[in-house]
Short mmCIF file of C-alpha atoms in Angstrom, two decimals:
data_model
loop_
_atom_site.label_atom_id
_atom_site.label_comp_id
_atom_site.label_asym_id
_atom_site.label_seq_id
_atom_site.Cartn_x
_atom_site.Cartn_y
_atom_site.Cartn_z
CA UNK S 1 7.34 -9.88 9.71
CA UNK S 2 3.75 -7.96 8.50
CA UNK S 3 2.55 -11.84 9.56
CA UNK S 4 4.19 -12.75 12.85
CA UNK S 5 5.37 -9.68 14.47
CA UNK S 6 3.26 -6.86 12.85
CA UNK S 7 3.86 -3.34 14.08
CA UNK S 8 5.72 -0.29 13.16
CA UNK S 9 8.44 -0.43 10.52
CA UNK S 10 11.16 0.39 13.07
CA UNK S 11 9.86 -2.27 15.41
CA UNK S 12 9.66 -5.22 12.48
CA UNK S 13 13.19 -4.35 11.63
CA UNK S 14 14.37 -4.60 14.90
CA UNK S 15 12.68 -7.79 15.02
CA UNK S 16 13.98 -9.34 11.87
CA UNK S 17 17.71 -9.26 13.73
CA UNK S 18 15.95 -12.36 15.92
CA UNK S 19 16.13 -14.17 12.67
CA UNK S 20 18.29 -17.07 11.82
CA UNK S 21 18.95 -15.27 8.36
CA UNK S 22 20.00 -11.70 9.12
CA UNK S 23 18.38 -8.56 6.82
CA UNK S 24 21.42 -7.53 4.49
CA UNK S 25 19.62 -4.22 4.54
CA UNK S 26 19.47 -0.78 7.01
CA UNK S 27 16.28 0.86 8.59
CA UNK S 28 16.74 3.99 6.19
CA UNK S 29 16.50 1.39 3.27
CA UNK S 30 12.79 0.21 4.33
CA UNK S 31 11.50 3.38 4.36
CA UNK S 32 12.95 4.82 0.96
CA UNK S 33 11.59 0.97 -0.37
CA UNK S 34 7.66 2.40 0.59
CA UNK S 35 7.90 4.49 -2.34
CA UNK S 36 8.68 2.03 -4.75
CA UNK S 37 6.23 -0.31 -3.52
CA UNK S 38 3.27 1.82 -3.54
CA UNK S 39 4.56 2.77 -7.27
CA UNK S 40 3.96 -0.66 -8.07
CA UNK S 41 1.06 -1.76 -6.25
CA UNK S 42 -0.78 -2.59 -9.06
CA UNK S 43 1.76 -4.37 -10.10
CA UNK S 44 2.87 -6.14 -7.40
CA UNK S 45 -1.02 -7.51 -7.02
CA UNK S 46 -1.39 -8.68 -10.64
CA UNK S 47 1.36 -10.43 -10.28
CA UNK S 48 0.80 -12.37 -6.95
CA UNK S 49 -2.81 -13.17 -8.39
CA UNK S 50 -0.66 -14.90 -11.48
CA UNK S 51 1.71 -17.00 -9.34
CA UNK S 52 -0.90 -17.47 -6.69
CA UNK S 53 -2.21 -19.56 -9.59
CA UNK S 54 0.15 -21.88 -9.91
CA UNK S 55 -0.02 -22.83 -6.11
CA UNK S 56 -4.05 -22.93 -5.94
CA UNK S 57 -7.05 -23.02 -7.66
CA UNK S 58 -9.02 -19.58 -7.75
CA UNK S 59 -12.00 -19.69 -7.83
CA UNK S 60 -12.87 -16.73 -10.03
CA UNK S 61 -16.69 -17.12 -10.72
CA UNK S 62 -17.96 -15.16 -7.54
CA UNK S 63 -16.10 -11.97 -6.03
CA UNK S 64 -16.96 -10.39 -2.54
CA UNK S 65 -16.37 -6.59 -2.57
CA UNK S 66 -16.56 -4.67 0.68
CA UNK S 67 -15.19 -1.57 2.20
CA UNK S 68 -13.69 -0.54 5.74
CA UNK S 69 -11.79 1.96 7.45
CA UNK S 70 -8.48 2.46 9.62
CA UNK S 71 -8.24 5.19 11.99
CA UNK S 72 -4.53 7.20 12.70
CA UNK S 73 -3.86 9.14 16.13
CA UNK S 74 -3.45 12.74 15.00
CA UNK S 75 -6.01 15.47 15.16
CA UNK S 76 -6.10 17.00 11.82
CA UNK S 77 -6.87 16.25 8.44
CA UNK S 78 -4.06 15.07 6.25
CA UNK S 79 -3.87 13.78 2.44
CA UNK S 80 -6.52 10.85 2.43
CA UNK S 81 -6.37 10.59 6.28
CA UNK S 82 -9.69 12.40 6.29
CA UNK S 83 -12.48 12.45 8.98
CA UNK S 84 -15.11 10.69 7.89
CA UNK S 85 -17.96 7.77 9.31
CA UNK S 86 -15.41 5.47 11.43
CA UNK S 87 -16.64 1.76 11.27
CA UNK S 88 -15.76 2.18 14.70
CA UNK S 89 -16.74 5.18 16.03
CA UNK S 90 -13.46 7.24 16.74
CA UNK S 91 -13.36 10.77 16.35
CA UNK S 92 -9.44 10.54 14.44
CA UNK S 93 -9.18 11.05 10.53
CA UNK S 94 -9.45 7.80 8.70
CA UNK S 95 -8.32 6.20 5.42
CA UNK S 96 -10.67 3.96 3.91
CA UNK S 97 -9.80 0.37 1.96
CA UNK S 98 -12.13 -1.75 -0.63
CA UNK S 99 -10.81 -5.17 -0.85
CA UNK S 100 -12.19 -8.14 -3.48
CA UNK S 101 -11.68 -11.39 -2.32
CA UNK S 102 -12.33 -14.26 -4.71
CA UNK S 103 -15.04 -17.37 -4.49
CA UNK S 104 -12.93 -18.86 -1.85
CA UNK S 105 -11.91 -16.55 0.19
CA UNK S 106 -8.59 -15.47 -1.07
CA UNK S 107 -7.68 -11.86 -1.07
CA UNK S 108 -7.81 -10.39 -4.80
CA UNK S 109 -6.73 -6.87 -5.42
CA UNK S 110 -7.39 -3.64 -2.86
CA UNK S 111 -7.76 0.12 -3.21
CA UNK S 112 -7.02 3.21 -0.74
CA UNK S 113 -9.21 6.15 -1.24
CA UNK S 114 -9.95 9.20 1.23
CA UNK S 115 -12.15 8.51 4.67
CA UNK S 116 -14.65 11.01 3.61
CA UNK S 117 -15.27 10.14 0.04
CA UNK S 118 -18.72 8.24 -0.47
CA UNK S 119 -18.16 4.22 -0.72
CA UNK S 120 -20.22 3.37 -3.72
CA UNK S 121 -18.25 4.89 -6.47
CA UNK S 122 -15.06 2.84 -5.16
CA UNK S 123 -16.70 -0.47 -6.70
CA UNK S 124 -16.40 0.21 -10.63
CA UNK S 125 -12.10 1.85 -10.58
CA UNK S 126 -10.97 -1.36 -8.81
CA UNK S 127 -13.42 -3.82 -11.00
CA UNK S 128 -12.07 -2.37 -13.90
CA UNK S 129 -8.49 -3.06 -13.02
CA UNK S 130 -9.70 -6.97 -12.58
CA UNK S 131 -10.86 -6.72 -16.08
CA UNK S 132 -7.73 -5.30 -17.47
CA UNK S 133 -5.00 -6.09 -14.92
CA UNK S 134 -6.29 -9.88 -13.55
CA UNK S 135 -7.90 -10.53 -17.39
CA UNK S 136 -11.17 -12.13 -15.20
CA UNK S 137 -14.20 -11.16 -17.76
CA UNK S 138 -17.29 -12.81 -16.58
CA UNK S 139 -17.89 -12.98 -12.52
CA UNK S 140 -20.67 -12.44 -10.48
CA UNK S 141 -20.42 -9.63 -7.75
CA UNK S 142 -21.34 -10.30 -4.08
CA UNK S 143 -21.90 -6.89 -1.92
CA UNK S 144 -23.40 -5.48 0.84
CA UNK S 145 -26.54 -2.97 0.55
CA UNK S 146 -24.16 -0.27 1.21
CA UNK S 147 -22.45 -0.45 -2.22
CA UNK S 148 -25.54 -1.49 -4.34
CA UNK S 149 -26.24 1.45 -6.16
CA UNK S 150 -27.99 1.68 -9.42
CA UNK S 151 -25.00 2.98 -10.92
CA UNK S 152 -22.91 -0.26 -9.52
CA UNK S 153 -25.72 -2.66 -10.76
CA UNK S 154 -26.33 -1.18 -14.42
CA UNK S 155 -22.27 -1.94 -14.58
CA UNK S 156 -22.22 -5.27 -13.10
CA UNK S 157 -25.49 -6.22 -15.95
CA UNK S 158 -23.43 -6.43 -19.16
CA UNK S 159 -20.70 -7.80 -20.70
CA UNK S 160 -21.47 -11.13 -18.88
CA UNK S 161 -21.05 -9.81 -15.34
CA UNK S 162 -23.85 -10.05 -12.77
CA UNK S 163 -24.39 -9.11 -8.87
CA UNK S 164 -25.92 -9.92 -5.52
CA UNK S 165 -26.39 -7.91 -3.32
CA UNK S 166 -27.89 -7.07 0.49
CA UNK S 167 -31.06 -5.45 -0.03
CA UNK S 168 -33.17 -3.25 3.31
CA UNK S 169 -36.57 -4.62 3.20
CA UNK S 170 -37.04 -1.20 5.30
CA UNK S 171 -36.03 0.58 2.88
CA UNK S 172 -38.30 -0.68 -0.11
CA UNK S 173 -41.40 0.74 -1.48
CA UNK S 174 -44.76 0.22 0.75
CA UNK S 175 -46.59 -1.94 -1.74
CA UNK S 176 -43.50 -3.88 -2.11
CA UNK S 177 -42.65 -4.25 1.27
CA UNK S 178 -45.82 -5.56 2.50
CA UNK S 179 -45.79 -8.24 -0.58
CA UNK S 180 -42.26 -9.35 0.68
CA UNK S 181 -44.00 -9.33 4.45
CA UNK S 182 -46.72 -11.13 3.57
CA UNK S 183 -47.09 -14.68 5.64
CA UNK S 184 -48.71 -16.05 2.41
CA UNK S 185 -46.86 -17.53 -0.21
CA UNK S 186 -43.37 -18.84 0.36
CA UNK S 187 -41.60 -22.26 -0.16
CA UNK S 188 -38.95 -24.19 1.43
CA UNK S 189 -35.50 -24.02 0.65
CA UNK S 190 -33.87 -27.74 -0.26
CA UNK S 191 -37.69 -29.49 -0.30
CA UNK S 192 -38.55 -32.10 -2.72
CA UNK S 193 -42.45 -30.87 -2.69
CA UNK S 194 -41.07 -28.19 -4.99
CA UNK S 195 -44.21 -25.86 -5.23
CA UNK S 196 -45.60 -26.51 -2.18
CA UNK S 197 -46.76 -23.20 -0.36
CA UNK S 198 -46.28 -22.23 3.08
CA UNK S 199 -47.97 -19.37 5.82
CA UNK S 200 -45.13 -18.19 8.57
CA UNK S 201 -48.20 -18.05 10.90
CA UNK S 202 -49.04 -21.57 10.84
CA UNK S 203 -44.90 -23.30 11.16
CA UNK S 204 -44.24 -25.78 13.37
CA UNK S 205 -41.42 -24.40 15.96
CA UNK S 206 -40.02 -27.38 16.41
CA UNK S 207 -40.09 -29.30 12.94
CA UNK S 208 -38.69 -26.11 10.90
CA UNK S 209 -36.27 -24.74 13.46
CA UNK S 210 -33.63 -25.14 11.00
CA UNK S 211 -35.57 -24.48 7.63
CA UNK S 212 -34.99 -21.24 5.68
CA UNK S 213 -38.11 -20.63 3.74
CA UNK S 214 -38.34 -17.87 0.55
CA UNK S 215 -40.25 -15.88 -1.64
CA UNK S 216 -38.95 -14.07 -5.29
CA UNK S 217 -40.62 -10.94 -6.96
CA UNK S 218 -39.98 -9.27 -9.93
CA UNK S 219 -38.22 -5.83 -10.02
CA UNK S 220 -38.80 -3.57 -12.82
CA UNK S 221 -35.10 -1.49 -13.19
CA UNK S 222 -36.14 0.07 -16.77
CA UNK S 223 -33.68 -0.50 -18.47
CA UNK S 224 -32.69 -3.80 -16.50
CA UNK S 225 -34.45 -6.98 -15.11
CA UNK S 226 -33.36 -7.88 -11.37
CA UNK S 227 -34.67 -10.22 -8.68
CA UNK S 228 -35.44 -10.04 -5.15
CA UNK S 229 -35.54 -12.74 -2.56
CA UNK S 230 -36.89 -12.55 0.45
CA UNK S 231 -35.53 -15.18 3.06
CA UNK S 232 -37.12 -15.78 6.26
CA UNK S 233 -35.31 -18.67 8.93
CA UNK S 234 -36.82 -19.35 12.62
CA UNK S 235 -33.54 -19.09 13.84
CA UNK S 236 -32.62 -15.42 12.28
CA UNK S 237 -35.87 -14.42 13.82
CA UNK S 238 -35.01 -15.78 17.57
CA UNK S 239 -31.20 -14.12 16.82
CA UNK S 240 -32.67 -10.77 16.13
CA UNK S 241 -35.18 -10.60 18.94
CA UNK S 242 -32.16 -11.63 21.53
CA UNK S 243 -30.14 -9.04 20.23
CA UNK S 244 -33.01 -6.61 20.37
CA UNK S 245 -33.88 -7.75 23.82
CA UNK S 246 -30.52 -6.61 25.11
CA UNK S 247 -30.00 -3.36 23.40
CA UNK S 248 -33.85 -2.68 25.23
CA UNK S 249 -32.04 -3.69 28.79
CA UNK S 250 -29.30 -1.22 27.84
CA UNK S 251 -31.61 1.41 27.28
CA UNK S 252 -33.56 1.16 30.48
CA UNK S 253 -30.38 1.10 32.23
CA UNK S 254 -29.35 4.27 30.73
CA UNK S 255 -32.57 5.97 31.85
CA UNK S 256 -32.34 5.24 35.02
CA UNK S 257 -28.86 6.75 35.12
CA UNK S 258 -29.90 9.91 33.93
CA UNK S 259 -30.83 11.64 30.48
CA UNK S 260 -29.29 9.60 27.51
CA UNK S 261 -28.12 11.61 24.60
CA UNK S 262 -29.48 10.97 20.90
CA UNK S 263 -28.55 7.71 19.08
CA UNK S 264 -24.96 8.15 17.03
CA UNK S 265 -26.33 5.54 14.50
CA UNK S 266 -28.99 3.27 12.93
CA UNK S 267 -27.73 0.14 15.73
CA UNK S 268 -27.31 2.49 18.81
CA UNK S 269 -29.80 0.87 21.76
CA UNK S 270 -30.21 4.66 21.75
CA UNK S 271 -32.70 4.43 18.81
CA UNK S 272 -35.39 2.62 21.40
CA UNK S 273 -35.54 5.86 23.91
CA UNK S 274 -37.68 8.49 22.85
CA UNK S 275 -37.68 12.14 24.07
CA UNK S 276 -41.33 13.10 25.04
CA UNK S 277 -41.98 16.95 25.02
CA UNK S 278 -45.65 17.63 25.95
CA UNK S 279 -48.21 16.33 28.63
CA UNK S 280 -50.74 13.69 28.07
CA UNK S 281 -53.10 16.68 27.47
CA UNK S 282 -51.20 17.69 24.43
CA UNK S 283 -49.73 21.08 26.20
CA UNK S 284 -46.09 22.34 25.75
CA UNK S 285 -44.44 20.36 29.01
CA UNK S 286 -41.92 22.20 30.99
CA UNK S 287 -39.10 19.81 30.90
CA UNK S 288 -39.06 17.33 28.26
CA UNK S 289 -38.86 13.53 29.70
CA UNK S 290 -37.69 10.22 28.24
CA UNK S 291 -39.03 6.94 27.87
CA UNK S 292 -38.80 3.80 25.70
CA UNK S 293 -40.14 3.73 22.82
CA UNK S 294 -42.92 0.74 22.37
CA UNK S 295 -43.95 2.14 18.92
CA UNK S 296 -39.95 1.79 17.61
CA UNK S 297 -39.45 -1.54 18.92
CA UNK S 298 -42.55 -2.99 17.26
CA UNK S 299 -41.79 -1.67 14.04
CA UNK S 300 -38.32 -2.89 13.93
CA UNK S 301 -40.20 -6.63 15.33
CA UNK S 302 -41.60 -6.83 12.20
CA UNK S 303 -38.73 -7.75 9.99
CA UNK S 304 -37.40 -9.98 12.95
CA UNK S 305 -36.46 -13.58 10.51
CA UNK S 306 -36.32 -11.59 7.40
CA UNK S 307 -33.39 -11.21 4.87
CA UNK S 308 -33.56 -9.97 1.27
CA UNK S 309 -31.04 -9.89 -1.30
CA UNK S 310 -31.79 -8.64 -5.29
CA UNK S 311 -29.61 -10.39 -8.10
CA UNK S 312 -29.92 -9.99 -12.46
CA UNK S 313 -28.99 -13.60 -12.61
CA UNK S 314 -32.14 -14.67 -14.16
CA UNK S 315 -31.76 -19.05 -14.03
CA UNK S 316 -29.94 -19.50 -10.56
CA UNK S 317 -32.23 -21.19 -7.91
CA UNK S 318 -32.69 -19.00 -4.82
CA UNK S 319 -30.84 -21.29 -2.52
CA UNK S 320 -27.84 -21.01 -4.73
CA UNK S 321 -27.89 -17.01 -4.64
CA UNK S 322 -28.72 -17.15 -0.87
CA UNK S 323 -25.65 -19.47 -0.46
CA UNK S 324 -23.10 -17.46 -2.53
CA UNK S 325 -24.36 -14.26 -0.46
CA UNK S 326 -23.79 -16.26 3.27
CA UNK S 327 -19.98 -16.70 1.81
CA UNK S 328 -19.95 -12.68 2.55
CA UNK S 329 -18.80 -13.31 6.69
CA UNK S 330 -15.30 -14.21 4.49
CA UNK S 331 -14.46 -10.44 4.42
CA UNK S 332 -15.37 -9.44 7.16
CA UNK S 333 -13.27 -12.21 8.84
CA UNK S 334 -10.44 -10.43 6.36
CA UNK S 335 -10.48 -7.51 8.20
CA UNK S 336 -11.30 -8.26 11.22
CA UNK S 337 -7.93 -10.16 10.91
CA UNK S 338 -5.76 -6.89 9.41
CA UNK S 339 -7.32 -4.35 11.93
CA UNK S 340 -6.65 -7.32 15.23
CA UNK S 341 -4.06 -9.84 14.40
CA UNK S 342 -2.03 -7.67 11.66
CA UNK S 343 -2.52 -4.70 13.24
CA UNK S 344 -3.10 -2.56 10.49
CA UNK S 345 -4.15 0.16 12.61
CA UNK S 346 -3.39 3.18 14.17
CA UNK S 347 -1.27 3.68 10.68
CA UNK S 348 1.32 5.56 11.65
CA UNK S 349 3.32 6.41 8.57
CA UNK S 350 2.24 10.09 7.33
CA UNK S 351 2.30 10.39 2.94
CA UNK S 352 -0.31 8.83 0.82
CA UNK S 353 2.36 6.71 -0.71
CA UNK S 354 3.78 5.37 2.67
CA UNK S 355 0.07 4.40 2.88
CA UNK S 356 -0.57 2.63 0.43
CA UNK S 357 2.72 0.97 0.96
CA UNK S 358 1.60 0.12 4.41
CA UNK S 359 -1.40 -1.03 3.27
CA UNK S 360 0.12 -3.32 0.39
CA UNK S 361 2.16 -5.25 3.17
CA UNK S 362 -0.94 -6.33 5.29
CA UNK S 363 -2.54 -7.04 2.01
CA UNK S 364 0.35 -9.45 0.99
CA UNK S 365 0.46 -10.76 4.78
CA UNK S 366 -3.54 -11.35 4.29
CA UNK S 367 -2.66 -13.78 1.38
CA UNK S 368 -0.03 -15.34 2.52
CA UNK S 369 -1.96 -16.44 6.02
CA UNK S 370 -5.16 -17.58 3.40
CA UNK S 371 -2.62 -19.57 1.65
CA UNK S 372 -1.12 -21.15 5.29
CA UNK S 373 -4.73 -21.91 6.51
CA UNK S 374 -5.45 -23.70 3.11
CA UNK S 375 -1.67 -25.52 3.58
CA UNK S 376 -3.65 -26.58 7.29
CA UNK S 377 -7.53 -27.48 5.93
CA UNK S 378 -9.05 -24.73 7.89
CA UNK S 379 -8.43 -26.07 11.22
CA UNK S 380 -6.95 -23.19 13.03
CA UNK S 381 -7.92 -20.07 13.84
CA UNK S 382 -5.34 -17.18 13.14
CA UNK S 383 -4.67 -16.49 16.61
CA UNK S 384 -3.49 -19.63 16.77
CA UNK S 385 -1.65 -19.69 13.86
CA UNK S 386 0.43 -16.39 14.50
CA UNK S 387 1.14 -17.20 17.72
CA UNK S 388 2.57 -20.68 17.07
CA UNK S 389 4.77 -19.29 13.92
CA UNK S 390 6.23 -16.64 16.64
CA UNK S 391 7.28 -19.20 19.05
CA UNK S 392 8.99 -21.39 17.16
CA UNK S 393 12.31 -20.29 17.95
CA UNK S 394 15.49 -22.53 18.48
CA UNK S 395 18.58 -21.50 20.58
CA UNK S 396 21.90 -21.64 19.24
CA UNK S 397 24.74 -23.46 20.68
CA UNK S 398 28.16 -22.30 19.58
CA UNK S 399 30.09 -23.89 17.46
CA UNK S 400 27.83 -26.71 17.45
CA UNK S 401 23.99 -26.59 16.32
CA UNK S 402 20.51 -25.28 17.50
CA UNK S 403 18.00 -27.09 19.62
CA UNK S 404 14.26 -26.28 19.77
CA UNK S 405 12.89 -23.81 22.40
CA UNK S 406 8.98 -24.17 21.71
CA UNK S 407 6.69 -26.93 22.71
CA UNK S 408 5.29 -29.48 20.38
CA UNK S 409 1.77 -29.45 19.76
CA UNK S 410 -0.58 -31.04 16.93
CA UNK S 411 0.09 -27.35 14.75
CA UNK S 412 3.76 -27.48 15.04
CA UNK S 413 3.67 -31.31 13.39
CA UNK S 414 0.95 -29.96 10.45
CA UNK S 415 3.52 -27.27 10.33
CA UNK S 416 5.95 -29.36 9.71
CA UNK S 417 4.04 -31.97 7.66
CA UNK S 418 3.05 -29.01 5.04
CA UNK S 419 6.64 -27.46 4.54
CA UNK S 420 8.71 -30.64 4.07
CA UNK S 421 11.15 -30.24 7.08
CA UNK S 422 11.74 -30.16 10.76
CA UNK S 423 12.57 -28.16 13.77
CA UNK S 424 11.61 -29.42 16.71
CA UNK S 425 14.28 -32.41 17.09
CA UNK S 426 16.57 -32.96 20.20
CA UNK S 427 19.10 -31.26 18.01
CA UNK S 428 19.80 -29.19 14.60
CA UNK S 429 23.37 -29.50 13.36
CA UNK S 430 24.13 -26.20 11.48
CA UNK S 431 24.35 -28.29 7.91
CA UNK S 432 21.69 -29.51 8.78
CA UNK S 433 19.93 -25.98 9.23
CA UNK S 434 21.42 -24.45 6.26
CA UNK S 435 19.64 -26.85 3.93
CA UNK S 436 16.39 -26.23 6.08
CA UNK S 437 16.89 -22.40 5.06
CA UNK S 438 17.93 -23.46 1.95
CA UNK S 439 14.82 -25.75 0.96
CA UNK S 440 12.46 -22.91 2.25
CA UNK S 441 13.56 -20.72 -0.79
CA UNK S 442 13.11 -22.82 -3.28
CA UNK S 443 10.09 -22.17 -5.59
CA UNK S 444 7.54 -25.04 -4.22
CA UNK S 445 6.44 -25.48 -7.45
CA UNK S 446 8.66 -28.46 -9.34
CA UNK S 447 11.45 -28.44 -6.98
CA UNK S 448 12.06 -31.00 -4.42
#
């Protein structure tokens, strides 16, 4: 049910009687079963990993690591409900998750840890139990600037493991930052005129709309060599200045509505008002007035197109490190999925184990939709997916059969394409169901 009716526990077991195949179980025994699957989490994702195997094709080469947050509706701290930086922006303790998906997408292991512990130091526990649980030894990990720490790159240099990751061209060195800034210098991504230079100034709108050009300089670590490329597309740049454009609307609207408090974070429109508190002659001013700040939104201009990433891999072309990074939207699609579709939160369950538990069900959920989608090529969203699977009900007729209640539609017949059997004739006998049910339990996997 964590798939097609996700909610409480009470509410999927009260669901599950709606099934053709009735739970030979009792609410009490779900709960007391949380404790026994967060003992065995570990477990439990080692082992789908294994037998996802024999179903699919991981692709094990590049892992995407990234972190997010669920929020519960009670006031106080409580075990590793802490409060602590909500993705998004509640003032309720949170829990926080780090999830590894593999080359392709597919969810790989998870970890729970407390909402107001620091991110970065979440990276090496759950890479370690890849290299000893999942027995993957050389991979290349793909995260966001958040999580790229020294500490998190000198561990992802050796033992034939490397990294990409995100890197703020705001947040480098002057000298640095104005080489990586510099209109001079830069070539185009996929062109045949290998070294051939170009200047940003002088590009043709119109004829390298869809080009993504780059530059690559040397990074001295000490004690470890790493790369940084500096991408710059047409199209980012127009992207970023539409975005900015409308946060700047915003922020005149909120002036003339009245004072505007201080920006909450680093993407607030908040960040382009400034609070002016002396006259034009310099003096102490009486009341302090508010404006928007020119200065702030020309600085921020100036990386408008820009996008930098830093890597050890030392022989990979820059197009094939800037292409393994783009693969990142996949998990943030992955939770964007949990926190909407699944509806992994408000968690409502109250111990760390029940937690984890919970957590360990949307997880196994997660796969089994990745597997579905792959099942379909891709061509559905999950909205469309979920809601199909929980309309496909049939109606029983006593003593006799079922017959379909849902409408056909181009999903339904992939549906039914994928899994071998059908339910949407004029009529189901019941022998006819029970070898439906039947078929559906059998291992896939050498079975007919």
């Amino acid at each position: 049910t964590g798939l097609i009716a996700p909610s409480s526990k009470l509410s999927s077991y009260e669901y599950a009687s709606s099934f053709l195949q009735q739970p030979e179980f009792n609410l009490q025994h779900v709960y007391r079963s949380l404790d026994v699957i967060a003992k065995h989490s570990d477990e439990i994702q080692a082992a789908v990993y294994k037998n996802s195997q024999e179903l699919i094709n991981r692709n094990k080469e590049v892992l995407f690591y990234d972190c997010t947050n669920y929020f519960f509706e009670i006031e106080e701290n409580r075990g590793n409900a802490q409060f602590g930086k909500s993705k998004e922006h509640r003032p309720n303790p949170i829990v926080q998750m780090g999830l590894f998906l593999d080359g392709d997408g597919f969810p790989l292991c998870f970890s729970m840890f407390p909402g107001n512990k620091n991110e970065q130091p979440t990276l090496k526990p759950l890479e370690k139990k890849i290299l000893k649980d999942f027995k993957l030894s050389e991979f290349i990990v793909c995260t966001d600037a958040g999580l790229s720490s020294k500490k998190n790159k000198r561990y992802n240099a050796i033992q034939g493991r490397s990294y990409i990751t995100t890197q703020s061209l705001k947040k480098l060195n002057a000298e640095l930052q104005e080489t990586a800034l510099n209109p001079d210098g830069w070539y185009r991504m996929g062109s045949k005129a290998k070294y051939r230079k170009y200047n940003l100034l002088k590009l043709n709108e119109e004829t390298h709309k869809d080009d993504v050009f780059y530059k690559e300089l040397p990074i001295d670590n000490k004690d470890f060599d790493e790369r940084l490329i500096v991408t710059y597309s047409i199209k980012y740049r127009d992207y970023a200045r539409a975005i900015r454009e409308k946060q700047v609307i915003r922020a005149k609207k909120a002036l003339e509505n009245g004072k505007v408090r201080a920006k909450k974070n680093a993407n607030d429109f908040r960040r382009f008002i400034k609070t002016i508190h002396c006259t034009e002659d310099g003096e102490v001013a009486e009341k302090n007035t508010q404006g928007i700040d020119d200065e702030a939104i020309r600085r921020e201009a100036r990386f408008d197109g820009f996008y930098a990433v830093t890597t050890n891999l030392a022989d990979e072309e820059p197009g094939e490190i800037a292409k393994a990074n783009h693969q990142r939207w996949q998990i943030e699609q992955c939770f964007r999925i949990m926190k909407n579709e699944f509806k992994s939160r408000p968690v409502y369950v109250r111990t760390d184990t029940r937690i984890r538990a919970h957590f360990l069900t949307c997880f196994l959920a997660l796969v089994l939709y990745k597997y579905l989608t792959k099942r379909l090529r891709g061509t559905y969203s999950c909205e469309q997916i979920c809601d199909t699977l929980r309309n496909m009900k049939v109606r029983e007729i006593l003593g006799q059969g079922y017959i379909s209640t849902y409408t056909r539609t181009d999903l339904t017949d992939d549906l039914h394409e994928s899994f071998g059997f059908q339910t949407d004739r004029d009529f189901i006998t019941k022998e006819t169901m029970k070898k439906m049910i039947a078929f559906s339990q059998k291992r896939e996997k050498g079975q007919k």
